[in-house]
Amino acid sequence: MSSHPPAPPCVVVAGVTGSGKSTVARLLADRLALPFAEGDDFHSPASIAKMAAATPLTDADRAPWLAAIGRWLRERAAAGTGGVVTCSALRRRYRDTLRAACPPAFFLQLSADRATLTERLRDRPGHFMPAALLDSQLAALDALGPDERGAEVDATASPDRIVETAAGLLPWPRP
């Protein structure tokens, strides 16, 4: 009986605004030599405008965004390339949507305290997501359930340390 090496992982780097999703996801994709996608790029112009105006998105606003990210994950899994994408994926039902599109998806949920996140948001000019939406995101955040593939990681560690931790959690031979 031949054994096949595990497929490259499909990783969703999740968390609230300011948790470091983009930085960690880019570094992780580079470390694992996997395709990378920025989840913000999947938002419609209307959703970006809404968030820039400090108006939280509704589930109806999020549905096409989550579907697009799910398609990206499914396509990477089907192609056998794996991939790393950012997505807040705050609620369990949002992660369920992504998992329905790509069942082997692994969620790396970055967490930090409100004070750290607020400080990071002050030092992040030019991003459409204002600090005013942090509280609504923290209120919406559902912890990963024991039946969800993934791990919560302390976002206050250095990005390099987070990436090494994440790489060690994935059942895949790393380059």
PDB file of C-alpha atoms in Angstrom:
ATOM      1  CA  MET A   1       0.000   0.000   0.000  1.00  0.00           C
ATOM      2  CA  SER A   2       1.487   3.358  -0.993  1.00  0.00           C
ATOM      3  CA  SER A   3       1.160   6.330   1.234  1.00  0.00           C
ATOM      4  CA  HIS A   4       0.660   9.753  -0.241  1.00  0.00           C
ATOM      5  CA  PRO A   5       2.242  12.795   1.334  1.00  0.00           C
ATOM      6  CA  PRO A   6      -0.272  15.187   2.865  1.00  0.00           C
ATOM      7  CA  ALA A   7      -1.621  17.843   0.527  1.00  0.00           C
ATOM      8  CA  PRO A   8      -0.382  21.395   0.999  1.00  0.00           C
ATOM      9  CA  PRO A   9      -2.619  23.108   3.570  1.00  0.00           C
ATOM     10  CA  CYS A  10      -5.318  25.684   2.997  1.00  0.00           C
ATOM     11  CA  VAL A  11      -4.892  28.135   5.871  1.00  0.00           C
ATOM     12  CA  VAL A  12      -7.201  30.959   6.891  1.00  0.00           C
ATOM     13  CA  VAL A  13      -5.403  33.509   9.061  1.00  0.00           C
ATOM     14  CA  ALA A  14      -8.277  34.923  11.110  1.00  0.00           C
ATOM     15  CA  GLY A  15      -8.859  37.540  13.779  1.00  0.00           C
ATOM     16  CA  VAL A  16     -10.161  41.019  14.424  1.00  0.00           C
ATOM     17  CA  THR A  17      -8.820  44.140  12.779  1.00  0.00           C
ATOM     18  CA  GLY A  18      -5.302  44.945  13.936  1.00  0.00           C
ATOM     19  CA  SER A  19      -4.443  41.392  14.970  1.00  0.00           C
ATOM     20  CA  GLY A  20      -1.761  41.088  12.293  1.00  0.00           C
ATOM     21  CA  LYS A  21      -3.542  38.843   9.808  1.00  0.00           C
ATOM     22  CA  SER A  22      -1.949  40.289   6.680  1.00  0.00           C
ATOM     23  CA  THR A  23       1.593  40.363   8.055  1.00  0.00           C
ATOM     24  CA  VAL A  24       1.412  36.828   9.440  1.00  0.00           C
ATOM     25  CA  ALA A  25      -0.357  35.391   6.388  1.00  0.00           C
ATOM     26  CA  ARG A  26       2.196  36.822   3.945  1.00  0.00           C
ATOM     27  CA  LEU A  27       5.091  35.500   6.035  1.00  0.00           C
ATOM     28  CA  LEU A  28       3.427  32.098   6.447  1.00  0.00           C
ATOM     29  CA  ALA A  29       2.735  31.805   2.712  1.00  0.00           C
ATOM     30  CA  ASP A  30       6.371  32.690   2.000  1.00  0.00           C
ATOM     31  CA  ARG A  31       7.646  30.267   4.654  1.00  0.00           C
ATOM     32  CA  LEU A  32       5.563  27.401   3.241  1.00  0.00           C
ATOM     33  CA  ALA A  33       5.921  28.444  -0.433  1.00  0.00           C
ATOM     34  CA  LEU A  34       2.131  28.598  -0.849  1.00  0.00           C
ATOM     35  CA  PRO A  35      -0.081  31.007  -2.800  1.00  0.00           C
ATOM     36  CA  PHE A  36      -1.295  34.005  -0.789  1.00  0.00           C
ATOM     37  CA  ALA A  37      -4.495  36.048  -1.006  1.00  0.00           C
ATOM     38  CA  GLU A  38      -5.504  39.140   0.943  1.00  0.00           C
ATOM     39  CA  GLY A  39      -9.099  38.669   2.090  1.00  0.00           C
ATOM     40  CA  ASP A  40      -9.753  42.414   1.925  1.00  0.00           C
ATOM     41  CA  ASP A  41      -9.313  42.197  -1.858  1.00  0.00           C
ATOM     42  CA  PHE A  42     -12.472  40.051  -2.045  1.00  0.00           C
ATOM     43  CA  HIS A  43     -14.694  42.799  -0.554  1.00  0.00           C
ATOM     44  CA  SER A  44     -17.002  44.718  -2.858  1.00  0.00           C
ATOM     45  CA  PRO A  45     -16.408  48.465  -3.214  1.00  0.00           C
ATOM     46  CA  ALA A  46     -19.731  49.014  -1.415  1.00  0.00           C
ATOM     47  CA  SER A  47     -18.587  46.973   1.592  1.00  0.00           C
ATOM     48  CA  ILE A  48     -15.255  48.782   1.735  1.00  0.00           C
ATOM     49  CA  ALA A  49     -17.064  52.133   1.666  1.00  0.00           C
ATOM     50  CA  LYS A  50     -19.399  50.966   4.423  1.00  0.00           C
ATOM     51  CA  MET A  51     -16.516  49.890   6.665  1.00  0.00           C
ATOM     52  CA  ALA A  52     -14.555  53.075   5.906  1.00  0.00           C
ATOM     53  CA  ALA A  53     -17.603  54.980   7.158  1.00  0.00           C
ATOM     54  CA  ALA A  54     -17.377  52.975  10.432  1.00  0.00           C
ATOM     55  CA  THR A  55     -20.530  51.007   9.637  1.00  0.00           C
ATOM     56  CA  PRO A  56     -20.270  47.303  10.481  1.00  0.00           C
ATOM     57  CA  LEU A  57     -21.117  44.890   7.688  1.00  0.00           C
ATOM     58  CA  THR A  58     -24.268  42.817   7.884  1.00  0.00           C
ATOM     59  CA  ASP A  59     -24.340  39.097   7.216  1.00  0.00           C
ATOM     60  CA  ALA A  60     -25.901  39.928   3.823  1.00  0.00           C
ATOM     61  CA  ASP A  61     -22.874  42.146   3.061  1.00  0.00           C
ATOM     62  CA  ARG A  62     -20.486  39.392   4.127  1.00  0.00           C
ATOM     63  CA  ALA A  63     -22.123  36.527   2.217  1.00  0.00           C
ATOM     64  CA  PRO A  64     -20.601  37.226  -1.231  1.00  0.00           C
ATOM     65  CA  TRP A  65     -17.228  38.012   0.372  1.00  0.00           C
ATOM     66  CA  LEU A  66     -17.163  34.721   2.280  1.00  0.00           C
ATOM     67  CA  ALA A  67     -18.314  32.851  -0.835  1.00  0.00           C
ATOM     68  CA  ALA A  68     -15.464  34.365  -2.867  1.00  0.00           C
ATOM     69  CA  ILE A  69     -12.868  33.454  -0.242  1.00  0.00           C
ATOM     70  CA  GLY A  70     -14.373  29.958  -0.029  1.00  0.00           C
ATOM     71  CA  ARG A  71     -14.055  29.587  -3.811  1.00  0.00           C
ATOM     72  CA  TRP A  72     -10.420  30.677  -3.661  1.00  0.00           C
ATOM     73  CA  LEU A  73      -9.711  28.071  -0.963  1.00  0.00           C
ATOM     74  CA  ARG A  74     -11.614  25.348  -2.845  1.00  0.00           C
ATOM     75  CA  GLU A  75      -9.696  26.109  -6.046  1.00  0.00           C
ATOM     76  CA  ARG A  76      -6.333  25.931  -4.225  1.00  0.00           C
ATOM     77  CA  ALA A  77      -7.317  22.620  -2.605  1.00  0.00           C
ATOM     78  CA  ALA A  78      -8.514  21.174  -5.946  1.00  0.00           C
ATOM     79  CA  ALA A  79      -5.330  22.301  -7.690  1.00  0.00           C
ATOM     80  CA  GLY A  80      -3.237  20.708  -4.951  1.00  0.00           C
ATOM     81  CA  THR A  81      -1.356  23.939  -4.294  1.00  0.00           C
ATOM     82  CA  GLY A  82      -2.798  24.826  -0.911  1.00  0.00           C
ATOM     83  CA  GLY A  83      -2.817  28.483   0.022  1.00  0.00           C
ATOM     84  CA  VAL A  84      -2.957  31.087   2.758  1.00  0.00           C
ATOM     85  CA  VAL A  85      -5.701  33.712   2.900  1.00  0.00           C
ATOM     86  CA  THR A  86      -6.647  36.380   5.403  1.00  0.00           C
ATOM     87  CA  CYS A  87     -10.246  36.582   6.597  1.00  0.00           C
ATOM     88  CA  SER A  88     -11.574  37.909   9.875  1.00  0.00           C
ATOM     89  CA  ALA A  89     -13.812  34.795  10.123  1.00  0.00           C
ATOM     90  CA  LEU A  90     -15.108  36.117  13.428  1.00  0.00           C
ATOM     91  CA  ARG A  91     -18.229  34.029  13.817  1.00  0.00           C
ATOM     92  CA  ARG A  92     -18.460  30.261  13.806  1.00  0.00           C
ATOM     93  CA  ARG A  93     -21.045  30.405  11.015  1.00  0.00           C
ATOM     94  CA  TYR A  94     -18.600  32.362   8.819  1.00  0.00           C
ATOM     95  CA  ARG A  95     -15.953  29.692   9.372  1.00  0.00           C
ATOM     96  CA  ASP A  96     -18.603  27.050   8.619  1.00  0.00           C
ATOM     97  CA  THR A  97     -19.190  28.765   5.249  1.00  0.00           C
ATOM     98  CA  LEU A  98     -15.484  28.627   4.444  1.00  0.00           C
ATOM     99  CA  ARG A  99     -15.225  25.031   5.660  1.00  0.00           C
ATOM    100  CA  ALA A 100     -18.194  24.019   3.492  1.00  0.00           C
ATOM    101  CA  ALA A 101     -16.251  25.285   0.470  1.00  0.00           C
ATOM    102  CA  CYS A 102     -12.944  23.771   1.638  1.00  0.00           C
ATOM    103  CA  PRO A 103     -13.419  21.094   4.320  1.00  0.00           C
ATOM    104  CA  PRO A 104      -9.713  20.733   5.162  1.00  0.00           C
ATOM    105  CA  ALA A 105      -9.295  24.466   5.859  1.00  0.00           C
ATOM    106  CA  PHE A 106      -7.170  25.218   8.918  1.00  0.00           C
ATOM    107  CA  PHE A 107      -7.964  28.370  10.916  1.00  0.00           C
ATOM    108  CA  LEU A 108      -5.113  30.233  12.563  1.00  0.00           C
ATOM    109  CA  GLN A 109      -6.951  32.638  14.855  1.00  0.00           C
ATOM    110  CA  LEU A 110      -4.785  35.519  16.065  1.00  0.00           C
ATOM    111  CA  SER A 111      -5.765  36.999  19.403  1.00  0.00           C
ATOM    112  CA  ALA A 112      -4.657  40.019  21.403  1.00  0.00           C
ATOM    113  CA  ASP A 113      -6.123  42.237  24.090  1.00  0.00           C
ATOM    114  CA  ARG A 114      -8.094  45.360  23.222  1.00  0.00           C
ATOM    115  CA  ALA A 115      -5.308  47.752  24.334  1.00  0.00           C
ATOM    116  CA  THR A 116      -2.767  46.114  22.010  1.00  0.00           C
ATOM    117  CA  LEU A 117      -5.200  46.112  19.110  1.00  0.00           C
ATOM    118  CA  THR A 118      -6.119  49.766  19.675  1.00  0.00           C
ATOM    119  CA  GLU A 119      -2.437  50.756  19.702  1.00  0.00           C
ATOM    120  CA  ARG A 120      -1.791  48.850  16.484  1.00  0.00           C
ATOM    121  CA  LEU A 121      -4.748  50.491  14.779  1.00  0.00           C
ATOM    122  CA  ARG A 122      -3.443  53.950  15.725  1.00  0.00           C
ATOM    123  CA  ASP A 123      -0.147  53.067  14.021  1.00  0.00           C
ATOM    124  CA  ARG A 124      -1.802  51.756  10.834  1.00  0.00           C
ATOM    125  CA  PRO A 125      -2.482  54.687   8.523  1.00  0.00           C
ATOM    126  CA  GLY A 126      -4.240  54.330   5.203  1.00  0.00           C
ATOM    127  CA  HIS A 127      -6.311  51.216   5.922  1.00  0.00           C
ATOM    128  CA  PHE A 128     -10.042  51.442   5.245  1.00  0.00           C
ATOM    129  CA  MET A 129     -10.987  49.638   8.468  1.00  0.00           C
ATOM    130  CA  PRO A 130     -11.264  52.227  11.261  1.00  0.00           C
ATOM    131  CA  ALA A 131     -10.522  51.612  14.917  1.00  0.00           C
ATOM    132  CA  ALA A 132     -14.173  52.517  15.599  1.00  0.00           C
ATOM    133  CA  LEU A 133     -15.181  49.024  14.418  1.00  0.00           C
ATOM    134  CA  LEU A 134     -12.842  47.173  16.801  1.00  0.00           C
ATOM    135  CA  ASP A 135     -15.429  46.845  19.573  1.00  0.00           C
ATOM    136  CA  SER A 136     -18.059  45.438  17.212  1.00  0.00           C
ATOM    137  CA  GLN A 137     -15.524  42.895  15.950  1.00  0.00           C
ATOM    138  CA  LEU A 138     -14.496  41.872  19.470  1.00  0.00           C
ATOM    139  CA  ALA A 139     -18.163  41.456  20.384  1.00  0.00           C
ATOM    140  CA  ALA A 140     -18.764  39.258  17.329  1.00  0.00           C
ATOM    141  CA  LEU A 141     -15.691  37.051  17.822  1.00  0.00           C
ATOM    142  CA  ASP A 142     -16.474  33.386  18.486  1.00  0.00           C
ATOM    143  CA  ALA A 143     -13.615  31.287  19.814  1.00  0.00           C
ATOM    144  CA  LEU A 144     -12.658  28.257  17.773  1.00  0.00           C
ATOM    145  CA  GLY A 145     -14.653  25.226  18.808  1.00  0.00           C
ATOM    146  CA  PRO A 146     -12.995  21.933  19.743  1.00  0.00           C
ATOM    147  CA  ASP A 147     -14.387  20.419  16.530  1.00  0.00           C
ATOM    148  CA  GLU A 148     -12.826  23.105  14.306  1.00  0.00           C
ATOM    149  CA  ARG A 149      -9.463  22.470  12.624  1.00  0.00           C
ATOM    150  CA  GLY A 150      -7.247  25.249  13.818  1.00  0.00           C
ATOM    151  CA  ALA A 151      -5.534  26.952  16.698  1.00  0.00           C
ATOM    152  CA  GLU A 152      -5.629  30.237  18.534  1.00  0.00           C
ATOM    153  CA  VAL A 153      -2.249  31.960  18.660  1.00  0.00           C
ATOM    154  CA  ASP A 154      -1.122  34.954  20.719  1.00  0.00           C
ATOM    155  CA  ALA A 155      -0.848  37.834  18.263  1.00  0.00           C
ATOM    156  CA  THR A 156       1.469  39.778  20.573  1.00  0.00           C
ATOM    157  CA  ALA A 157       4.365  37.459  19.747  1.00  0.00           C
ATOM    158  CA  SER A 158       6.643  38.514  16.911  1.00  0.00           C
ATOM    159  CA  PRO A 159       5.295  37.722  13.436  1.00  0.00           C
ATOM    160  CA  ASP A 160       8.244  35.378  12.831  1.00  0.00           C
ATOM    161  CA  ARG A 161       7.478  33.485  16.050  1.00  0.00           C
ATOM    162  CA  ILE A 162       3.781  33.233  15.139  1.00  0.00           C
ATOM    163  CA  VAL A 163       4.717  31.838  11.724  1.00  0.00           C
ATOM    164  CA  GLU A 164       7.045  29.243  13.248  1.00  0.00           C
ATOM    165  CA  THR A 165       4.307  28.215  15.677  1.00  0.00           C
ATOM    166  CA  ALA A 166       1.756  27.998  12.865  1.00  0.00           C
ATOM    167  CA  ALA A 167       4.094  26.007  10.604  1.00  0.00           C
ATOM    168  CA  GLY A 168       4.603  23.524  13.429  1.00  0.00           C
ATOM    169  CA  LEU A 169       0.840  23.048  13.820  1.00  0.00           C
ATOM    170  CA  LEU A 170       0.259  22.067  10.205  1.00  0.00           C
ATOM    171  CA  PRO A 171       0.545  18.367   9.266  1.00  0.00           C
ATOM    172  CA  TRP A 172       2.590  19.054   6.179  1.00  0.00           C
ATOM    173  CA  PRO A 173       6.269  18.762   5.368  1.00  0.00           C
ATOM    174  CA  ARG A 174       7.590  22.275   5.175  1.00  0.00           C
ATOM    175  CA  PRO A 175      10.151  23.423   2.606  1.00  0.00           C
TER     176      PRO A 175
END
